[in-house]
XYZ file of C-alpha atoms in Angstrom:
709
model
C 73.908 105.376 50.288
C 75.953 107.386 47.778
C 78.772 109.163 49.593
C 81.135 111.801 48.306
C 84.331 112.892 50.063
C 85.712 116.407 49.672
C 89.190 117.432 50.823
C 90.425 120.984 51.281
C 93.855 122.468 52.048
C 92.333 125.632 53.556
C 93.906 127.979 51.014
C 97.115 125.914 51.159
C 97.571 126.544 54.902
C 97.383 122.795 55.496
C 100.492 120.925 54.434
C 98.796 117.808 53.152
C 99.054 116.016 49.830
C 95.570 116.351 48.341
C 96.236 113.690 45.734
C 97.579 111.367 48.405
C 94.423 111.806 50.476
C 92.273 111.127 47.421
C 94.188 107.916 46.763
C 93.764 106.796 50.367
C 89.996 107.234 50.654
C 87.821 104.248 49.786
C 84.205 103.083 49.760
C 82.844 106.336 48.308
C 81.388 107.257 44.934
C 83.745 110.182 44.367
C 86.669 111.936 46.072
C 87.426 115.527 45.134
C 89.805 118.147 46.481
C 90.265 121.898 46.428
C 92.613 124.432 47.937
C 89.643 126.610 48.940
C 86.633 124.341 49.039
C 84.275 126.604 51.009
C 84.574 129.316 48.342
C 85.889 128.485 44.879
C 85.146 124.784 45.279
C 81.434 125.033 46.114
C 80.127 125.158 42.501
C 82.130 122.031 41.671
C 80.772 120.335 44.795
C 77.195 121.119 43.698
C 77.954 119.681 40.266
C 79.357 116.446 41.735
C 76.356 116.037 44.046
C 74.115 116.016 40.983
C 76.436 113.970 38.757
C 76.931 111.168 41.285
C 73.480 111.453 42.867
C 75.105 111.904 46.285
C 73.003 111.794 49.432
C 75.822 112.050 52.002
C 78.935 114.244 52.081
C 82.211 113.880 53.997
C 84.093 117.152 54.141
C 87.418 118.110 55.727
C 86.879 121.380 57.547
C 86.669 122.207 61.261
C 85.721 125.860 60.649
C 82.088 126.727 61.427
C 81.810 129.351 58.688
C 83.060 126.865 56.135
C 80.800 124.139 57.475
C 77.792 126.443 57.155
C 78.718 127.268 53.545
C 79.133 123.579 52.650
C 75.899 122.659 54.385
C 74.012 125.421 52.552
C 75.345 124.178 49.217
C 74.266 120.640 50.058
C 70.761 121.766 51.049
C 70.394 123.781 47.849
C 71.319 120.613 45.977
C 68.482 118.751 47.677
C 70.305 117.037 50.559
C 69.098 116.942 54.141
C 70.785 119.520 56.424
C 72.306 116.691 58.488
C 73.600 114.792 55.476
C 77.004 116.454 55.769
C 79.668 115.105 58.131
C 82.916 116.903 58.867
C 86.457 115.777 59.639
C 89.097 117.917 61.353
C 92.126 117.684 59.059
C 93.618 120.943 60.240
C 93.909 121.410 64.022
C 93.795 117.633 64.428
C 96.246 116.682 61.673
C 97.968 119.125 59.304
C 98.874 121.692 61.938
C 100.250 119.222 64.490
C 101.941 116.552 62.334
C 104.368 116.493 59.428
C 103.005 116.404 55.892
C 103.212 112.647 55.338
C 101.603 111.776 58.675
C 98.914 114.446 58.250
C 98.104 113.195 54.752
C 97.795 109.606 55.893
C 95.849 110.556 59.017
C 93.361 112.641 57.021
C 92.636 109.703 54.725
C 92.225 107.360 57.700
C 89.868 109.817 59.414
C 87.711 110.091 56.299
C 87.580 106.304 55.948
C 86.634 105.888 59.603
C 83.930 108.544 59.358
C 82.582 106.835 56.260
C 82.478 103.503 58.078
C 80.697 105.073 61.045
C 77.896 106.422 58.844
C 76.574 102.882 58.352
C 76.044 102.499 62.098
C 74.244 105.719 62.976
C 70.958 104.817 64.688
C 67.481 105.958 63.807
C 66.688 109.006 65.925
C 64.532 108.445 69.023
C 63.549 110.892 71.726
C 62.320 110.884 75.306
C 60.400 113.637 77.032
C 59.084 114.711 80.413
C 56.631 117.420 81.301
C 57.590 119.827 84.063
C 56.403 123.117 85.452
C 58.174 126.411 86.057
C 58.680 126.090 89.816
C 62.311 126.650 90.816
C 63.603 126.503 94.386
C 66.771 128.507 94.995
C 68.560 127.844 98.279
C 70.270 130.814 99.923
C 71.163 132.757 96.745
C 69.142 135.962 96.484
C 70.773 137.240 93.285
C 70.097 134.002 91.408
C 66.485 133.932 92.626
C 65.934 137.497 91.415
C 67.606 136.764 88.062
C 65.205 133.878 87.386
C 62.069 135.649 88.595
C 61.178 137.004 85.158
C 60.932 133.532 83.599
C 60.230 131.114 86.465
C 58.066 130.723 89.538
C 60.848 131.139 92.088
C 60.946 130.276 95.773
C 63.998 131.481 97.665
C 64.764 129.187 100.603
C 66.508 131.302 103.233
C 68.551 128.413 104.661
C 69.306 130.490 107.728
C 70.251 133.663 105.855
C 68.783 137.110 106.531
C 67.733 138.910 103.361
C 66.572 142.109 105.050
C 69.241 144.166 103.304
C 69.670 142.020 100.154
C 70.346 143.987 96.994
C 67.838 142.058 94.913
C 64.293 142.536 93.611
C 62.012 140.148 95.508
C 58.734 141.419 94.031
C 58.216 138.166 92.093
C 60.044 135.848 94.499
C 58.432 133.793 97.250
C 60.544 133.685 100.402
C 60.584 130.473 102.463
C 62.001 130.248 105.986
C 63.915 127.265 107.249
C 67.052 125.267 106.589
C 67.166 122.450 104.030
C 67.211 119.025 105.654
C 66.935 116.937 102.508
C 66.265 117.116 98.785
C 64.647 114.107 97.126
C 63.029 113.391 93.786
C 63.861 114.011 90.174
C 63.531 116.700 87.546
C 59.909 117.835 87.497
C 59.175 116.382 90.929
C 61.604 117.511 93.638
C 60.723 117.875 97.308
C 62.727 119.945 99.763
C 62.301 119.245 103.448
C 62.791 122.402 105.525
C 63.317 122.714 109.252
C 62.557 125.960 111.116
C 61.876 127.198 114.664
C 59.154 129.575 113.554
C 55.865 128.310 112.133
C 53.979 129.664 109.154
C 51.642 131.493 111.573
C 54.336 134.175 111.880
C 53.104 137.723 111.091
C 56.602 139.279 111.042
C 55.853 141.586 113.951
C 59.564 141.589 114.920
C 58.945 141.039 118.640
C 61.209 137.971 118.647
C 63.864 139.889 116.741
C 63.812 142.590 119.424
C 63.588 140.234 122.419
C 65.668 137.316 121.205
C 69.411 136.688 121.544
C 71.464 139.138 119.497
C 72.226 137.934 115.986
C 70.286 134.677 116.342
C 66.933 135.736 114.908
C 66.658 136.782 111.272
C 64.400 139.604 110.112
C 63.510 138.471 106.613
C 62.257 135.844 106.785
C 61.820 135.608 110.527
C 63.514 132.477 111.846
C 65.514 131.428 114.873
C 68.995 129.921 114.811
C 69.021 126.234 115.862
C 71.650 127.109 118.474
C 69.614 129.928 120.061
C 69.029 129.183 123.766
C 65.635 128.703 125.339
C 64.321 131.443 127.631
C 61.451 133.745 128.541
C 62.031 135.720 125.368
C 60.444 132.835 123.416
C 57.068 133.722 124.980
C 56.991 137.149 123.308
C 55.279 136.005 120.077
C 51.655 137.299 120.010
C 50.520 134.467 117.699
C 52.515 131.600 119.290
C 54.515 131.067 116.105
C 57.757 130.203 117.940
C 58.464 126.488 118.270
C 61.950 125.904 119.636
C 61.540 122.140 119.201
C 61.491 122.813 115.481
C 58.896 122.270 112.786
C 59.372 120.717 109.362
C 57.533 121.172 106.105
C 58.138 120.356 102.459
C 58.009 122.492 99.386
C 57.802 121.180 95.840
C 59.807 122.337 92.844
C 60.501 121.250 89.288
C 64.135 122.330 89.575
C 66.435 123.132 92.495
C 69.473 125.402 92.718
C 71.407 124.542 95.890
C 74.946 125.986 95.730
C 75.990 124.679 99.134
C 74.729 121.115 98.756
C 77.018 118.141 99.309
C 76.621 114.416 98.743
C 74.794 114.767 95.425
C 75.556 112.848 92.232
C 79.222 113.363 91.444
C 78.490 114.448 87.885
C 75.311 116.370 88.592
C 71.653 115.418 88.382
C 69.378 116.934 85.779
C 67.317 119.729 87.323
C 69.452 119.846 90.507
C 72.288 122.358 90.399
C 74.983 122.397 93.078
C 78.225 124.275 93.453
C 78.918 127.782 92.089
C 76.147 129.375 90.050
C 76.981 131.192 86.814
C 75.297 132.258 83.609
C 75.382 128.704 82.290
C 73.393 127.553 85.324
C 70.710 130.182 84.699
C 70.561 129.214 81.023
C 70.256 125.511 81.875
C 67.380 126.165 84.279
C 65.519 128.310 81.771
C 66.046 125.725 79.046
C 64.274 123.091 81.171
C 61.296 125.226 82.189
C 58.047 123.580 81.129
C 59.587 120.203 80.306
C 62.215 118.630 78.119
C 62.462 116.673 74.896
C 65.846 115.116 74.239
C 67.503 112.250 72.357
C 67.136 108.778 73.797
C 70.709 107.834 74.564
C 70.331 104.225 75.705
C 69.098 100.924 74.346
C 67.920 98.600 77.118
C 67.575 94.810 77.135
C 66.817 94.027 80.768
C 66.157 90.352 79.981
C 69.927 89.801 80.106
C 70.610 92.049 83.115
C 72.891 90.374 85.675
C 70.973 91.838 88.601
C 68.702 88.841 88.134
C 65.271 88.215 89.554
C 66.608 86.450 92.566
C 65.990 88.551 95.696
C 69.775 89.072 95.656
C 71.677 92.212 94.698
C 73.854 90.619 92.036
C 75.665 92.938 89.650
C 75.450 96.601 90.662
C 77.946 97.953 88.145
C 75.667 100.404 86.329
C 74.304 101.924 89.552
C 77.808 102.399 90.931
C 79.069 103.838 87.648
C 76.339 106.381 86.856
C 77.481 109.867 87.914
C 74.057 111.452 87.381
C 71.664 109.414 89.537
C 69.984 108.165 86.368
C 70.157 104.497 87.473
C 68.399 103.205 90.562
C 67.581 99.992 92.443
C 63.885 100.311 93.364
C 64.094 96.718 94.614
C 67.077 94.558 95.485
C 66.794 92.541 92.258
C 65.585 95.275 89.910
C 67.409 98.021 88.033
C 65.622 101.116 86.759
C 66.935 103.657 84.237
C 65.705 107.247 83.933
C 66.254 108.129 80.248
C 65.507 111.802 80.878
C 68.127 112.084 83.625
C 70.693 110.257 81.445
C 73.402 112.619 80.203
C 74.972 110.338 77.596
C 78.301 109.754 79.359
C 78.274 105.975 78.748
C 79.437 105.007 82.247
C 76.680 102.421 82.646
C 77.343 100.868 79.247
C 81.085 100.364 79.692
C 80.537 98.841 83.130
C 77.714 96.467 82.116
C 79.127 92.984 81.383
C 76.063 91.526 79.645
C 74.962 94.226 77.200
C 71.741 94.962 79.079
C 72.394 98.659 78.478
C 74.206 100.116 75.472
C 74.683 103.568 73.997
C 72.668 104.210 70.880
C 75.238 106.633 69.449
C 78.064 106.086 69.273
C 77.257 102.398 69.625
C 79.961 99.903 70.466
C 79.691 98.438 66.988
C 80.170 101.829 65.392
C 83.203 102.509 67.598
C 84.624 99.093 66.682
C 84.281 99.743 62.969
C 85.880 103.169 63.223
C 88.805 101.744 65.191
C 89.329 98.923 62.694
C 89.208 101.357 59.770
C 91.622 103.796 61.392
C 94.126 100.990 61.946
C 93.750 99.357 58.545
C 97.001 100.011 56.619
C 95.452 98.969 53.317
C 96.233 96.093 50.999
C 99.642 94.639 50.258
C 99.457 95.345 46.509
C 101.189 98.693 46.799
C 98.257 100.700 45.475
C 97.026 103.932 47.013
C 98.230 106.000 49.926
C 97.603 103.272 52.484
C 98.653 100.460 50.204
C 101.768 98.427 50.751
C 103.211 97.036 53.906
C 102.794 98.702 57.257
C 106.510 99.543 57.333
C 105.837 102.020 54.515
C 103.185 103.920 56.480
C 103.895 107.452 57.676
C 102.215 106.674 60.982
C 104.810 104.248 62.294
C 103.329 103.783 65.774
C 99.544 103.603 65.476
C 97.941 104.655 68.749
C 94.158 104.724 69.033
C 93.018 107.667 71.137
C 89.519 107.619 72.599
C 88.907 111.363 72.913
C 86.215 112.914 75.093
C 84.075 115.075 72.785
C 83.657 117.716 75.469
C 86.626 119.513 77.043
C 89.379 117.184 75.829
C 88.429 117.645 72.191
C 88.366 121.426 72.668
C 91.827 121.290 74.258
C 93.278 119.343 71.316
C 91.805 121.825 68.862
C 93.441 124.643 70.790
C 96.750 122.792 70.627
C 96.338 122.630 66.851
C 95.932 126.394 66.622
C 98.947 126.951 68.863
C 101.012 124.573 66.739
C 100.576 126.877 63.735
C 102.971 129.293 65.429
C 104.957 126.995 67.721
C 106.431 123.696 66.520
C 106.970 122.630 70.145
C 103.222 121.973 70.416
C 103.282 119.270 67.744
C 102.554 115.764 69.020
C 102.654 112.220 67.577
C 99.926 111.347 65.048
C 97.443 109.510 67.246
C 94.296 108.109 65.635
C 91.312 109.729 67.376
C 87.916 108.166 68.000
C 85.526 110.676 69.496
C 83.409 109.348 72.373
C 80.726 111.154 74.345
C 82.839 110.905 77.485
C 85.773 108.732 78.496
C 83.298 106.968 80.783
C 82.110 105.326 77.553
C 85.427 103.496 77.304
C 85.762 100.167 79.075
C 87.978 97.122 78.917
C 86.215 95.841 75.808
C 87.044 98.958 73.762
C 90.722 98.864 74.727
C 91.228 95.145 74.182
C 89.499 95.402 70.812
C 91.782 98.241 69.692
C 94.823 96.120 70.590
C 93.321 93.102 68.808
C 92.829 95.290 65.725
C 96.549 96.081 65.656
C 97.072 99.235 67.722
C 100.493 99.607 69.299
C 98.847 101.438 72.184
C 95.637 103.020 73.425
C 95.329 106.501 74.915
C 92.199 107.571 76.751
C 92.078 111.357 76.412
C 89.661 112.937 78.857
C 89.024 115.836 81.195
C 90.849 114.587 84.281
C 90.068 116.592 87.402
C 87.704 118.838 85.449
C 85.562 115.970 84.172
C 81.935 116.993 83.902
C 80.884 113.490 84.879
C 83.200 111.297 86.903
C 85.644 113.577 88.660
C 89.430 113.376 88.930
C 91.385 110.832 86.919
C 88.325 108.645 86.275
C 90.158 106.001 84.229
C 93.181 105.404 86.495
C 91.745 102.152 87.825
C 90.894 100.977 84.293
C 94.426 101.712 83.074
C 95.921 99.759 85.981
C 93.677 96.763 85.329
C 94.297 96.684 81.593
C 98.053 97.085 81.943
C 97.981 94.079 84.263
C 95.914 92.084 81.762
C 98.172 93.009 78.854
C 101.211 92.173 80.943
C 99.785 88.723 81.616
C 99.135 88.308 77.898
C 102.757 89.127 77.148
C 102.000 92.478 75.486
C 103.344 94.724 78.238
C 101.923 98.108 79.236
C 100.083 99.680 76.308
C 97.371 101.878 77.859
C 97.453 105.421 79.241
C 95.075 108.126 80.396
C 95.836 111.730 79.447
C 94.006 114.883 80.485
C 95.038 117.736 78.183
C 95.022 121.099 79.951
C 94.248 123.856 77.411
C 96.774 126.090 79.181
C 99.567 123.469 79.300
C 100.000 122.001 75.805
C 103.662 121.098 76.304
C 102.814 118.828 79.234
C 100.437 116.872 77.005
C 102.984 116.728 74.192
C 105.638 115.440 76.570
C 103.385 112.807 78.176
C 102.017 111.530 74.869
C 105.427 111.530 73.198
C 106.957 109.556 76.047
C 104.099 107.033 75.917
C 104.481 106.549 72.153
C 108.288 106.314 72.241
C 108.196 103.613 74.910
C 105.765 101.395 72.967
C 107.207 98.317 71.327
C 105.726 97.354 67.956
C 102.755 95.101 68.528
C 102.995 91.511 67.293
C 99.382 91.813 66.147
C 99.000 92.695 62.445
C 96.699 95.605 61.675
C 93.793 95.288 59.289
C 93.059 91.601 59.876
C 90.611 91.545 62.796
C 86.945 92.381 62.280
C 84.955 92.023 65.478
C 81.551 90.380 65.673
C 81.121 91.304 69.337
C 79.854 87.819 70.162
C 81.169 84.584 71.628
C 78.561 82.292 70.067
C 75.580 82.924 67.879
C 73.170 81.140 70.232
C 73.676 83.526 73.161
C 70.780 85.885 74.014
C 73.064 88.803 74.846
C 73.247 91.667 72.337
C 76.414 91.782 70.239
C 79.246 93.970 71.507
C 78.409 93.461 75.156
C 81.484 93.987 77.296
C 82.074 90.337 78.250
C 81.719 88.781 74.807
C 83.503 91.589 72.977
C 86.438 91.435 75.388
C 86.722 87.653 75.135
C 86.609 87.789 71.350
C 89.432 90.342 71.390
C 91.551 88.283 73.794
C 91.151 85.266 71.536
C 92.289 87.350 68.557
C 95.334 88.496 70.536
C 96.200 84.933 71.553
C 96.830 84.092 67.901
C 99.864 86.395 68.025
C 101.133 86.421 71.632
C 102.609 83.979 74.090
C 100.916 84.641 77.468
C 103.088 84.934 80.555
C 100.297 83.532 82.730
C 97.450 81.081 82.390
C 95.053 83.289 84.343
C 94.725 86.761 82.848
C 94.184 89.218 85.676
C 92.611 92.657 85.446
C 89.569 91.745 83.322
C 86.626 92.405 85.629
C 83.970 90.614 83.564
C 85.478 87.149 84.011
C 85.508 84.800 86.983
C 85.876 81.123 87.772
C 84.122 79.025 90.383
C 85.395 76.960 93.284
C 82.915 74.765 95.191
C 83.522 73.250 98.633
C 82.217 70.007 100.118
C 79.484 72.027 101.815
C 77.559 71.982 98.530
C 74.228 70.166 98.762
C 73.470 70.654 95.070
C 70.481 72.870 95.717
C 69.498 74.517 92.422
C 69.899 78.055 93.773
C 73.074 78.945 91.902
C 71.960 77.535 88.556
C 68.573 79.227 88.897
C 70.106 82.605 89.752
C 72.832 82.653 87.103
C 71.801 85.300 84.527
C 73.962 83.814 81.762
C 73.177 80.123 82.402
C 76.848 79.479 83.160
C 75.971 76.953 85.924
C 74.028 73.724 85.599
C 73.295 70.581 87.609
C 73.382 67.324 85.700
C 71.124 64.303 86.138
C 74.109 62.579 87.749
C 74.189 65.204 90.519
C 77.289 66.965 89.233
C 77.557 70.751 89.389
C 79.072 72.132 86.210
C 80.415 75.562 85.351
C 80.936 77.326 82.015
C 83.806 79.810 82.340
C 83.256 81.109 78.811
C 79.821 82.498 79.734
C 80.405 83.673 83.325
C 80.313 87.467 83.725
C 81.514 87.426 87.344
C 78.339 89.049 88.701
C 78.617 87.203 92.035
C 74.973 86.150 92.275
C 75.836 82.481 92.756
C 78.300 83.171 95.570
C 75.969 85.640 97.253
C 72.905 83.432 97.023
C 74.378 80.003 97.853
C 72.529 78.801 100.997
C 75.480 76.641 102.043
C 78.111 79.349 101.304
C 79.874 76.642 99.324
C 80.794 78.831 96.330
C 83.848 81.044 96.039
C 84.317 83.092 92.878
C 87.809 84.054 91.716
C 88.514 87.009 89.417
C 90.309 86.545 86.132
C 90.109 84.912 82.719
C 91.520 81.374 83.031
C 92.662 80.395 79.558
C 92.827 76.698 80.512
C 89.074 76.704 81.179
C 88.088 77.967 77.737
C 86.653 75.335 75.356
C 89.416 75.749 72.767
C 91.851 74.492 75.423
C 89.572 71.658 76.567
C 88.954 69.894 73.247
C 85.881 72.022 72.662
C 84.214 71.193 75.998
C 82.535 74.251 77.488
C 81.389 72.657 80.744
C 83.655 71.773 83.664
C 82.530 69.708 86.650
C 83.244 71.733 89.775
C 81.503 69.402 92.240
C 81.000 65.641 91.995
C 77.686 64.823 93.569
C 75.809 61.594 94.089
C 72.115 61.034 93.517
C 69.989 59.123 95.990
C 67.782 56.540 94.291
C 64.335 55.768 95.638
C 64.427 52.556 97.641
C 61.096 51.509 96.134
C 60.987 52.593 92.477
C 64.712 52.998 91.900
C 64.508 56.462 90.338
C 67.047 59.142 91.391
C 65.191 61.924 93.176
C 67.666 64.093 95.121
C 71.353 64.537 95.686
C 72.852 62.750 98.680
C 73.898 66.080 100.118
C 70.408 67.539 99.872
C 68.763 64.425 101.288
C 71.155 64.319 104.242
C 70.709 68.032 104.839
C 66.900 67.742 104.887
C 67.057 64.687 107.139
C 69.300 66.565 109.540
C 66.962 69.555 109.636
C 63.572 67.841 110.011
C 64.378 64.189 110.732
C 63.363 64.495 114.377
C 59.972 65.872 113.409
C 59.020 62.896 111.222
C 60.594 60.144 113.259
C 58.237 57.202 113.571
C 55.756 58.255 110.851
C 56.389 54.950 109.037
C 57.335 52.485 111.793
C 56.742 49.396 109.653
C 59.254 50.464 107.002
C 62.781 49.123 107.135
C 64.065 52.383 105.645
C 63.912 56.082 106.448
C 61.198 58.113 104.762
C 64.072 60.101 103.248
C 65.046 57.051 101.184
C 61.818 57.341 99.165
C 61.024 59.744 96.358
C 58.100 62.053 96.885
C 55.598 59.862 95.097
C 56.647 56.641 96.804
C 56.805 58.389 100.171
C 53.167 59.388 99.792
C 52.210 55.790 98.912
C 54.195 54.513 101.914
C 52.443 56.826 104.328
C 49.056 55.937 102.864
C 49.763 52.235 103.251
C 50.934 52.583 106.828
C 47.952 54.726 107.636
C 45.699 52.060 106.170
C 47.135 49.498 108.566
């Protein structure tokens, strides 16, 4: 792929050194600059596209008009419309940092974007057919607004629409109150409860005779609290049923403003809370079906839910804010790719790599982080050349920035900073993620292993479209504990920039950066593979392996304060009591083969491979297993002369009294004898030994011989 990078100073409104940026950009065919690229510089860009046979452009401009002009030039030169990628050097750099830092940051951003291009996935889509049926609960105005484009049913939900200021000519009106809503986009069912049946002819007798204010006119229905009485006999068609009747209606989408207990981040096709123009637009956009990008790659063969009749790991189900992950059976996990909204919560919580985002993939994020932190070579050449002490960005902080509201807030801060220097903040190194839910312990530990002084997770906070208030507080607490145990101290924060309060963000970020000590980890040396060993079946850059690889890289430069590193959820170690009978349940259930039973009746555990899913502890029939959280450095093979396996229970095999072959552990044999010994007592009276002292084959021969006598 031939890539060209183009840098602009936006008519000299960006205080960056164009030559310095050019010197700092690498791995491209050509780097060019202009003070007004989207106007005077376009002919030169077209010439360079042809001269260098470019098929991908990197351009510094956040302005849509300029982006459109650049994209049009590229298309006229024969490039694909999507073969142009843009970097924000203005609001995100030149307008909020000093010239040296902005120059260096712009070059780093271009290098990171160039690196990320190599990891963009091939496009895939998912689709689902749906109809135009929309159920609107209790909101007459919304029902009327959708009636021109959808087949709308307005569920009264106890309301009286007799005097509603809305056009109901194309709206079906359903009586009853909503008891439950189940299903998914394209196939919802609403269960309604009413005290008037569908035989009602709206004669109004019950309205006239019934308790005041407890019978609605349109549609006719009776309040659940209305008392019984002779008035209930007034209906000429016997449509009153005070015991209540239920029925279901079907809909492809549901608008239910008053609903509670739904997915915390919203479920596709089910709209709760206040209704606005965006809600109407979203409903209309989904009428007839949907075709959307496929956001996830799935490898359920390594899923830690297992096939064990036990729950096992439930991390993805707990994490998903959109009801896109389900447990149809206790040992099965099901993903709905249409309901998925690309937040990444399931991927950052999954320890085994069974589910990963397609874009931005963990590998792409890793490469962008490593490139952003790379200070260049030590030969003194180029903007980023020389030692790190010469860099303008003295405290490199990787910032995982939510590409939704948080990114918009930072862009607004950049515009404000053009007129107010108080809005300027330290030059963090941003990595855009779909949502901060994408970010897990593996991403943070990798950034620190790559040489970051600190990591900031920049998200939406209480306004998060997915996870709700302060979604990463627990993650920050865990990782600060882990880094404290490693001897690094607190190096992680979560920030939620409020567009209306830029100074609060500036103050919080500045305080975080000022309090960071220089990391002992050199930048530019660590390149992640995302794996522990090449023979593991798990996909690279799964949370467990990627985290462990990063911890090992950190250990080359730190002196841990503790042997057991707390706070890392994907690691656990096993303790086994004397109640163990060496049944193969735990080793059979373990999804990562981190448990095995030897021929000598020893139970062995591999801490390096354990993902702390809890299946072994949950499924142990003797309740002999206790799992402890934490990464125990002493149990890793590099601290045990390369030995991966640790004996956690010394068993003893019982040898067959006749043939001499071991056939069961002593614990298992004694357990079986205790359970069924009374039932088989006397079946081999001539034998000097118990039937439980014989292997299965010899036991059968023994019984045959005794029967023959």
